[in-house]
CSV table of C-alpha atoms and ligand atoms in Angstrom, one decimal:
chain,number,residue,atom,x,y,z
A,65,UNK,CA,-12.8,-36.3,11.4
A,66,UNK,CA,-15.1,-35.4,8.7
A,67,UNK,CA,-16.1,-31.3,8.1
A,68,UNK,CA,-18.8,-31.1,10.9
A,69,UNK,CA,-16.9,-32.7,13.7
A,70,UNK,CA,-14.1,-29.9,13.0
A,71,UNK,CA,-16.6,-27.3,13.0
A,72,UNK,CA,-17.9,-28.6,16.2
A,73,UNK,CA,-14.4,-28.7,17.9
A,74,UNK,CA,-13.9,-25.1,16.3
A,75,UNK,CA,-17.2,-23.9,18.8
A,76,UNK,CA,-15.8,-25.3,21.5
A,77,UNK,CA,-12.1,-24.0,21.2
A,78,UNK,CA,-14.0,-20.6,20.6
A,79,UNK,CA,-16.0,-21.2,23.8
A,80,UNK,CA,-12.8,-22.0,25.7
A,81,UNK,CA,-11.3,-18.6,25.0
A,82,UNK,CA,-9.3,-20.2,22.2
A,83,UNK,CA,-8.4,-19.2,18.9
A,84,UNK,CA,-9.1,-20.5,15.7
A,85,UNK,CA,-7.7,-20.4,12.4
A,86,UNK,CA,-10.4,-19.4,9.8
A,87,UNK,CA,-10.5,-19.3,6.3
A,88,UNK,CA,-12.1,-16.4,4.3
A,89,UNK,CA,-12.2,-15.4,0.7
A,90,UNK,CA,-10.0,-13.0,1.4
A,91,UNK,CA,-7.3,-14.4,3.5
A,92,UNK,CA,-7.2,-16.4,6.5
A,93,UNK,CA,-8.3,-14.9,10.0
A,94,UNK,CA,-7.2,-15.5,13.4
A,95,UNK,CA,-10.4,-15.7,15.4
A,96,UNK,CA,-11.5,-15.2,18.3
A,97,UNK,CA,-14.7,-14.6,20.4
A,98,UNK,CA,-15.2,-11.0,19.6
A,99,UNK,CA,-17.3,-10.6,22.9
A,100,UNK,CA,-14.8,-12.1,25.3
A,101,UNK,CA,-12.0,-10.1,26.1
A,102,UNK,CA,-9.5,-12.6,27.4
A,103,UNK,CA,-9.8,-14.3,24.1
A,104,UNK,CA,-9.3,-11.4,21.9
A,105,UNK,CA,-5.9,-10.6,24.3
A,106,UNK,CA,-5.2,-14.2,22.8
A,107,UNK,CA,-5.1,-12.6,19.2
A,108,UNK,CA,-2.8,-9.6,20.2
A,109,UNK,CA,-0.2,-12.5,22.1
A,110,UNK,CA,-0.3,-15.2,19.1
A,111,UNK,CA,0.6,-12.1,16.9
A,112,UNK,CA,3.2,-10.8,18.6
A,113,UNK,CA,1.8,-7.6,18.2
A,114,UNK,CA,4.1,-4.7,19.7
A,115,UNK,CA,0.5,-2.8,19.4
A,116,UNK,CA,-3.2,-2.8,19.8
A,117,UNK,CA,-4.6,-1.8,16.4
A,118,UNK,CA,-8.4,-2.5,16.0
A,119,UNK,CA,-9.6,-5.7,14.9
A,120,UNK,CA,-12.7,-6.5,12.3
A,121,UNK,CA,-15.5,-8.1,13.9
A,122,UNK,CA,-17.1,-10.8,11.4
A,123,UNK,CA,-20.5,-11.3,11.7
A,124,UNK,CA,-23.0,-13.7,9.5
A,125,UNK,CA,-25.7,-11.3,8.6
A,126,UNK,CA,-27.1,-7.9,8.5
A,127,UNK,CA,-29.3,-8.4,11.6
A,128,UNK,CA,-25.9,-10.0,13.7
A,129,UNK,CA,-24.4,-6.5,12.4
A,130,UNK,CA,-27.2,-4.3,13.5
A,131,UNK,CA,-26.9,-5.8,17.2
A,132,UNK,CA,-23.1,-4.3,17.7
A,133,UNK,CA,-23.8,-0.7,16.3
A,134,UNK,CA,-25.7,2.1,17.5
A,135,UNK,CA,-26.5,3.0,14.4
A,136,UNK,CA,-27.5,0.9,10.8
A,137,UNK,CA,-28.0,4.1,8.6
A,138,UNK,CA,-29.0,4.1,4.9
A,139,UNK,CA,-25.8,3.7,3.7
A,140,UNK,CA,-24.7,0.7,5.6
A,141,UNK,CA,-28.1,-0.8,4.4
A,142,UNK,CA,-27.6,-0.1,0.5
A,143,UNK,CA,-24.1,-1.6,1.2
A,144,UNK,CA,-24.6,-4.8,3.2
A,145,UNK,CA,-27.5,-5.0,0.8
A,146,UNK,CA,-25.0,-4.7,-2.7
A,147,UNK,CA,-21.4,-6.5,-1.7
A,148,UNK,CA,-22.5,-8.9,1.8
A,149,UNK,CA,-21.7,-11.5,2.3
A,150,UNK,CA,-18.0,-10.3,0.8
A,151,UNK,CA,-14.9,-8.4,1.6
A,152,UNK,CA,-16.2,-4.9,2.5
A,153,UNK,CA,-15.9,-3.7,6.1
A,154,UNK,CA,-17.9,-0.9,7.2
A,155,UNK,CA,-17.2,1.2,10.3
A,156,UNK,CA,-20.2,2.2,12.7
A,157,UNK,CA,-20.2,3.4,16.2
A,158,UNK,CA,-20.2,0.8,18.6
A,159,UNK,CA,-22.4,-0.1,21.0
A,160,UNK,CA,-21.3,-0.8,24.7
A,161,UNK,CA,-21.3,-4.5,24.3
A,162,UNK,CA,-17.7,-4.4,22.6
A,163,UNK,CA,-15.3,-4.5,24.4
A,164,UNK,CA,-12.8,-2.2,24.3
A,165,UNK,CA,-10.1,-4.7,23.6
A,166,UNK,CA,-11.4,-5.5,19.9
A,167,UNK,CA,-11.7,-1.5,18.8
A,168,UNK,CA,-8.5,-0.5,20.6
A,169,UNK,CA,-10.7,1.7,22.6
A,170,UNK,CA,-11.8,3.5,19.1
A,171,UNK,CA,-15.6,4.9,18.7
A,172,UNK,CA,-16.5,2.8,16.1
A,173,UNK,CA,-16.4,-1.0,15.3
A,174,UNK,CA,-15.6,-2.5,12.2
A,175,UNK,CA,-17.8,-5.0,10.7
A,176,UNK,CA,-18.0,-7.7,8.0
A,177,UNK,CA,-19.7,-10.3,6.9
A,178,UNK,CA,-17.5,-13.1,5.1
A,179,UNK,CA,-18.2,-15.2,1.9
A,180,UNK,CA,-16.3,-18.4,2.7
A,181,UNK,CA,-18.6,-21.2,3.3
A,182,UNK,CA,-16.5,-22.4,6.6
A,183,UNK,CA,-16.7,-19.1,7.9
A,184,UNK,CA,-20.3,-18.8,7.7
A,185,UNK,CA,-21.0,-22.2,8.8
A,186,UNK,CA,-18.3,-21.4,11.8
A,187,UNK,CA,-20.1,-18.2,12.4
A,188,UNK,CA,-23.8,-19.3,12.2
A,189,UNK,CA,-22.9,-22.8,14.8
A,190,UNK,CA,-21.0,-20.3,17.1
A,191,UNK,CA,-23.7,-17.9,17.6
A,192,UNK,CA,-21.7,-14.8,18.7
A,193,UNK,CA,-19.3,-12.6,16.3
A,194,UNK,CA,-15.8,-13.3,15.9
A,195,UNK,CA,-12.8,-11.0,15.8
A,196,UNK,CA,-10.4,-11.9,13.6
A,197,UNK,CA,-7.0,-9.6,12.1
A,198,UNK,CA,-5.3,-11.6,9.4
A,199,UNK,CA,-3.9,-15.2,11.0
A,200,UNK,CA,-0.3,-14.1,10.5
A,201,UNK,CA,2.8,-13.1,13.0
A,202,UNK,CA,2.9,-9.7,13.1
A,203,UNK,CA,4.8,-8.2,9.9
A,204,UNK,CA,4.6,-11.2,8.3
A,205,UNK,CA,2.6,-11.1,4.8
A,206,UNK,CA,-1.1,-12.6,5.1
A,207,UNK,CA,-1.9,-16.2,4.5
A,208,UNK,CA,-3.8,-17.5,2.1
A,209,UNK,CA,-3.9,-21.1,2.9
A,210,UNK,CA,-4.3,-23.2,6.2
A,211,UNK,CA,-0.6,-24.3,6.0
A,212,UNK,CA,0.8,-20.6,5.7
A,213,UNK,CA,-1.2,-20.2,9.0
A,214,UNK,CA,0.7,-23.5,10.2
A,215,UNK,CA,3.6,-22.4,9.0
A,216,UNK,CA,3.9,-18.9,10.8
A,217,UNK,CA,1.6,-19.5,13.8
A,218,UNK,CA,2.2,-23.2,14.9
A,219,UNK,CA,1.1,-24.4,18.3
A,220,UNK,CA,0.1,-20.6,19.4
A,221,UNK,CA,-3.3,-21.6,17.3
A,222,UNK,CA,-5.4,-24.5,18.6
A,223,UNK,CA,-6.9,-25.3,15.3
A,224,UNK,CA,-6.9,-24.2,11.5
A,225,UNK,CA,-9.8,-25.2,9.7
A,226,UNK,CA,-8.8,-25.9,6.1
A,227,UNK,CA,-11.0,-24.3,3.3
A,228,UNK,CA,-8.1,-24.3,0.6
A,229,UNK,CA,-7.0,-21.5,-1.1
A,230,UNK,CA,-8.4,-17.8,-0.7
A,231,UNK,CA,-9.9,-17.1,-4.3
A,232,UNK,CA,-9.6,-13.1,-3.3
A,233,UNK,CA,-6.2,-13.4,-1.8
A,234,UNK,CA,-6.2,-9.6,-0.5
A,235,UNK,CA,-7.8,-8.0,2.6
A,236,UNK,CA,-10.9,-6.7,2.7
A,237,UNK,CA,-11.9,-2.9,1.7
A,238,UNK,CA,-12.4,-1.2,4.8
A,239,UNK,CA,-14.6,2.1,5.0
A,240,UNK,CA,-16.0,3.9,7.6
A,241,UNK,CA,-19.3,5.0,7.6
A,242,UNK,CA,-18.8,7.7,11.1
A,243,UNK,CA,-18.0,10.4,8.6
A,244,UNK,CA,-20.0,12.0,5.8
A,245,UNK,CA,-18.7,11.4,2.9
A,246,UNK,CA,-17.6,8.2,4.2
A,247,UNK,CA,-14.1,7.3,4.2
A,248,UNK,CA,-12.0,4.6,2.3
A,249,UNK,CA,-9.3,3.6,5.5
A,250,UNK,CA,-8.1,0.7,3.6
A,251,UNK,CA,-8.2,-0.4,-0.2
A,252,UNK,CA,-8.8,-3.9,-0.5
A,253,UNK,CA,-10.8,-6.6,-2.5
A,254,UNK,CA,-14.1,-4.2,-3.0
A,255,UNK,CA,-13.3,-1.6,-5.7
A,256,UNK,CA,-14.4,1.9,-4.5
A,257,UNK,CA,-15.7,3.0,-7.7
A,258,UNK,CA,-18.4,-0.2,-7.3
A,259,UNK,CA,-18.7,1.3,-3.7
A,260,UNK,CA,-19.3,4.6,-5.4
A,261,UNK,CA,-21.6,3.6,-7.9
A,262,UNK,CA,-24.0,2.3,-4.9
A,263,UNK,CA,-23.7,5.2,-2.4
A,264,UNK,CA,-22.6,8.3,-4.3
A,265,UNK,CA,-18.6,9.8,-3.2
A,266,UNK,CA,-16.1,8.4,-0.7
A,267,UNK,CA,-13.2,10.6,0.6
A,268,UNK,CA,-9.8,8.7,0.4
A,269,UNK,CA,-7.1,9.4,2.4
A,270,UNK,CA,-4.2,11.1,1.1
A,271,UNK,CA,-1.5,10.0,3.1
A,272,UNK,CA,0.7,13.6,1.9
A,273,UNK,CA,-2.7,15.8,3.8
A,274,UNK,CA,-2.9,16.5,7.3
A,275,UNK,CA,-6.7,17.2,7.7
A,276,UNK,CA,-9.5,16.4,10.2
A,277,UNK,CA,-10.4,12.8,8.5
A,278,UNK,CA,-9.6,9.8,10.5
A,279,UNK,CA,-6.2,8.2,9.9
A,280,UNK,CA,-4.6,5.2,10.4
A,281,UNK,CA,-5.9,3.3,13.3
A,282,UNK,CA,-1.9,4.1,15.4
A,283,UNK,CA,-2.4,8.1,14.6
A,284,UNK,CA,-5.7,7.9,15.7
A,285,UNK,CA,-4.9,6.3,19.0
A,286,UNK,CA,-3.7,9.5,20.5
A,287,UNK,CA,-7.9,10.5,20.4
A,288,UNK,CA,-7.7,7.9,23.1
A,289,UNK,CA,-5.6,8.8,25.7
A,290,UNK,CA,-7.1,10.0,29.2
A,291,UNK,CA,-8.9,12.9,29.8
A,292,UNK,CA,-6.4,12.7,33.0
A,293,UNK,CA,-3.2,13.4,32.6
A,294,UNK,CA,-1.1,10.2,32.4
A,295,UNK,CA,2.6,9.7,33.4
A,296,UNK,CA,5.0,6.8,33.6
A,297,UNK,CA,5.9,6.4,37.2
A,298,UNK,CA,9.4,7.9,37.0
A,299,UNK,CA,11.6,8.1,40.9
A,300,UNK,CA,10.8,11.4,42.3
A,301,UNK,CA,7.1,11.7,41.1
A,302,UNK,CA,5.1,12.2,44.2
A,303,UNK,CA,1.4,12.3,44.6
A,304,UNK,CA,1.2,14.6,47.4
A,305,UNK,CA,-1.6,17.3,47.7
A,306,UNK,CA,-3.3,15.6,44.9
A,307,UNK,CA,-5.6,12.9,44.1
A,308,UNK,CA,-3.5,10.2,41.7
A,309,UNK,CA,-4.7,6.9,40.1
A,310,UNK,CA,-1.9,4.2,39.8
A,311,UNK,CA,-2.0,1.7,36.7
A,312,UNK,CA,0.2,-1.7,36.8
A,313,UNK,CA,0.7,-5.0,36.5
A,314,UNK,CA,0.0,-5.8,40.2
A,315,UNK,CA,-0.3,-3.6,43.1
A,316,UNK,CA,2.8,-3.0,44.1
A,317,UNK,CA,1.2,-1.6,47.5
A,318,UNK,CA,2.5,2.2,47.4
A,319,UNK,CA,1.1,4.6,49.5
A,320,UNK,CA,-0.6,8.3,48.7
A,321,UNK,CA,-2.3,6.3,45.7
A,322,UNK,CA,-6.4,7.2,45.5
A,323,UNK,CA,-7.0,4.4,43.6
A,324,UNK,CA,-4.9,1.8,41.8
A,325,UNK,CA,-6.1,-0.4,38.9
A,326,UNK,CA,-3.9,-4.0,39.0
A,327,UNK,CA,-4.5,-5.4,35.8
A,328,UNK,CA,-3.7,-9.0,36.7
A,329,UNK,CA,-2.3,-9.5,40.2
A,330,UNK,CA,-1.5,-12.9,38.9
A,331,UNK,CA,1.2,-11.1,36.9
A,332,UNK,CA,-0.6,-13.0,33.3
A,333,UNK,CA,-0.2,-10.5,30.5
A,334,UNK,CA,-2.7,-11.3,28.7
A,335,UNK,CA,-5.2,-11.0,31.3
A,336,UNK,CA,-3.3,-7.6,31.8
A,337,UNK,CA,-4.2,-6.9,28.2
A,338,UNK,CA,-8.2,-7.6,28.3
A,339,UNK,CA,-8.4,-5.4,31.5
A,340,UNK,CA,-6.3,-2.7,30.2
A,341,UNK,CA,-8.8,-0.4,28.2
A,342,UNK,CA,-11.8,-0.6,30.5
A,343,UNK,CA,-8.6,0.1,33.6
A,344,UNK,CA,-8.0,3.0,31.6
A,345,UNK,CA,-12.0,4.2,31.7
A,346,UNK,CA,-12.7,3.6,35.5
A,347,UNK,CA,-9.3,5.8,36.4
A,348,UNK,CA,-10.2,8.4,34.1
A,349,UNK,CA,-14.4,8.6,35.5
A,350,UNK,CA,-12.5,8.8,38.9
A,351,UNK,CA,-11.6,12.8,38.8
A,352,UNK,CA,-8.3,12.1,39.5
A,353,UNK,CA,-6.0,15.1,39.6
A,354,UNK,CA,-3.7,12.6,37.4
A,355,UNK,CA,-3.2,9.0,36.6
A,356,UNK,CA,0.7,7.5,37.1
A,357,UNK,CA,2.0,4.1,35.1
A,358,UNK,CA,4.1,1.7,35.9
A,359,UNK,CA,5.9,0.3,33.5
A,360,UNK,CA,4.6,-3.4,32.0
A,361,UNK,CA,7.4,-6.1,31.6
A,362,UNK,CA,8.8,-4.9,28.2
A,363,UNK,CA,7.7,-8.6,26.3
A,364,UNK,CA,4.8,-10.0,25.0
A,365,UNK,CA,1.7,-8.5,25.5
A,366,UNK,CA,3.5,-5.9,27.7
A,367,UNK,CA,5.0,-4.6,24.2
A,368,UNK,CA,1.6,-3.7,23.2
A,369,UNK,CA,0.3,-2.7,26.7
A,370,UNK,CA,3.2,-0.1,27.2
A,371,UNK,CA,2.8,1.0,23.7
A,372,UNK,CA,-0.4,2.1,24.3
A,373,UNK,CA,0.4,3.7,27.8
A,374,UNK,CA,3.5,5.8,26.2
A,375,UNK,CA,0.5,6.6,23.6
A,376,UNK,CA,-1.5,8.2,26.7
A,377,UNK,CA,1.0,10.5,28.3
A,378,UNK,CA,0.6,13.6,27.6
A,379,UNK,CA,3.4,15.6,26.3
B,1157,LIG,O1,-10.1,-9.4,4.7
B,1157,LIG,C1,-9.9,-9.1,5.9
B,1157,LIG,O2,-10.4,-8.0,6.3
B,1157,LIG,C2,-9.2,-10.0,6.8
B,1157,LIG,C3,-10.0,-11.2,7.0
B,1157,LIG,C4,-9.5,-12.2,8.0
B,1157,LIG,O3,-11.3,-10.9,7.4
B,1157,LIG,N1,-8.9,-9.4,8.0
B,1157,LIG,C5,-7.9,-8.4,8.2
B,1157,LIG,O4,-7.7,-7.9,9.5
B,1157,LIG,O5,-7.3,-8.0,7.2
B,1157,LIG,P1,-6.5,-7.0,9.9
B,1157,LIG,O6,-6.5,-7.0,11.4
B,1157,LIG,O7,-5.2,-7.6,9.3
B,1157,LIG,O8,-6.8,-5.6,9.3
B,1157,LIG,C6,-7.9,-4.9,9.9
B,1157,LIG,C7,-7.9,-3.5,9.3
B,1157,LIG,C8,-6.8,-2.6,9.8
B,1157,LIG,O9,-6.3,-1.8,8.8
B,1157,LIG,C9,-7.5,-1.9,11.0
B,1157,LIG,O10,-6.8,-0.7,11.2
B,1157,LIG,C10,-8.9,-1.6,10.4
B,1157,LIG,O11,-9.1,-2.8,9.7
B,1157,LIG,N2,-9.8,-1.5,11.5
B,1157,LIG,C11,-10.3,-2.5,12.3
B,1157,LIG,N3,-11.2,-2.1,13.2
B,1157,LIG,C12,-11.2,-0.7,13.0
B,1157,LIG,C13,-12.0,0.3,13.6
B,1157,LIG,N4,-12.8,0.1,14.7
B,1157,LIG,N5,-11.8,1.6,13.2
B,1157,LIG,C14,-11.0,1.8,12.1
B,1157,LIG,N6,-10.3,0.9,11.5
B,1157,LIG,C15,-10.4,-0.4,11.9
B,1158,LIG,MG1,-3.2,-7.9,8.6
């Protein structure tokens, strides 16, 4: 096949819902349609991620950015302006149209535009903006070629599209632009003094200081629990005299509930996944007097979906 044909099957695996593997100069993604939330539930499963941390949507230019963001301040301008396409990721609040799935139901999204020529070409022949985490099992170091991704993701990846070696080898600098100064979240392969030179001081995160500043993506996640108090579904827990919301794989049909949310009566967990934010949203716009869980299957993408449940409860 030569380059263009496996471009072409690429677009059509991504149009399927599938995944891709996807070279960038950084190192190699695990993409996805960013837009489609059954697809991005693919990422989380090929993973084996035990959690839903949020994932960098890649975009091929300033103007595919400006579409997912509420915002494209000054900074972000001066920025894409200086070090796009290239491995700087800038946090902006997000608009509507991503789904909760890719931020991990944070306020922002996180955006870059990559250098690789496959990438690009990928991204401009798709059309849409691809999430992609690093294309490696979870807790596994990141690859840097197409056969590392072979190698640790096998057959849970439809395709890897071969651009040899990563010339940057290391993760892109991600920063987020929702606070003022803006924030370093993660060193990476843009130097923050060349940041600094463009837009004046950025606040890293000392890991030692408990302060207001946004933290790692799992600390952050409490932020994002209900409104409504949330409890596993424990024997004796009784909804009487109250109005309760139920959350679970399927309905399993209890009475006393006000309203349940069956993430995939099907019993897929992956489709259990892609629901599960947005679930989470409609039960806590309900005015529920409180929201019980019922436990996920404790593998796969249940891992992740309980983690983030257990993150919910309240106290
Ligand atoms: O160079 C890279 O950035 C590579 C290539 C494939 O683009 N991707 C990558 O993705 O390293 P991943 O998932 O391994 O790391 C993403 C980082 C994590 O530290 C995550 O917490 C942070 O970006 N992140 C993603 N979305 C975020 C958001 N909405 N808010 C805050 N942090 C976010
Ligand atoms: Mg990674």
């Amino acid at each position: 096949m030569t380059a263009r044909d496996l471009i072409d099957e690429a677009v059509a695996i991504l149009q399927s819902g599938g995944l891709v593997g996807l070279p960038t100069e950084t190192v190699y993604g695990l993409a996805a349609d960013a837009l489609n939330p059954l697809a991005v539930a693919g990422i989380y499963q090929a993973k084996g991620r035990p959690q839903f941390n949020p994932l960098i949507v890649h975009v091929p230019d300033v103007e595919s950015a400006e579409n997912l963001v509420e915002t494209w301040p000054t900074r972000a301008r001066q920025l894409a302006e200086t070090f796009w396409p290239g491995p700087l990721t800038l946090v902006l609040p997000r608009k509507a149209l991503v789904p909760d799935i890719v931020t991990a139901g944070l306020p922002g999204v996180a955006l870059r535009c990559p250098a690789h020529e496959v990438a690009r070409e990928l991204l401009r022949r798709f059309g849409r903006p691809l999430a992609a985490p690093s294309a490696n099992r979870s807790g596994s170091v990141s690859p840097t070629t197409a056969q590392h991704v072979r190698d640790d993701l096998g057959d849970r990846v439809q395709l890897v599209l071969d651009g040899g070696t990563c010339l940057r080898g290391v993760e892109s600098t991600v920063l987020s632009l929702m606070t003022d100064p803006p924030t370093l979240l993660r060193p990476g392969a843009t130097a923050v003094e060349d940041i600094e030179r463009r837009i004046g001081p950025v606040k890293r995160l000392d890991p030692h200081y408990a302060d207001d500043a946004p933290r790692s993506p799992g600390m952050l996640s409490r932020h994002y629990a209900t409104r409504t108090p949330l409890c596993w579904l424990e024997p004796g827990l009784s909804t009487a005299g109250k109005r309760v919301g139920l959350i679970a794989l399927r309905n399993p049909g209890l009475p006393g509930y006000a309203m349940v949310e069956a993430l995939s009566p099907a019993g897929d967990l992956r489709e259990a996944a892609a629901n599960l934010f947005a679930a989470m949203r409609r039960l806590d716009a309900a005015h529920l007097d409180a929201i019980h869980a019922l436990r996920f299957p404790d593998r796969d993408l249940g891992l992740a979906i309980n983690d983030r449940l257990q993150r919910a409860t309240h106290g």
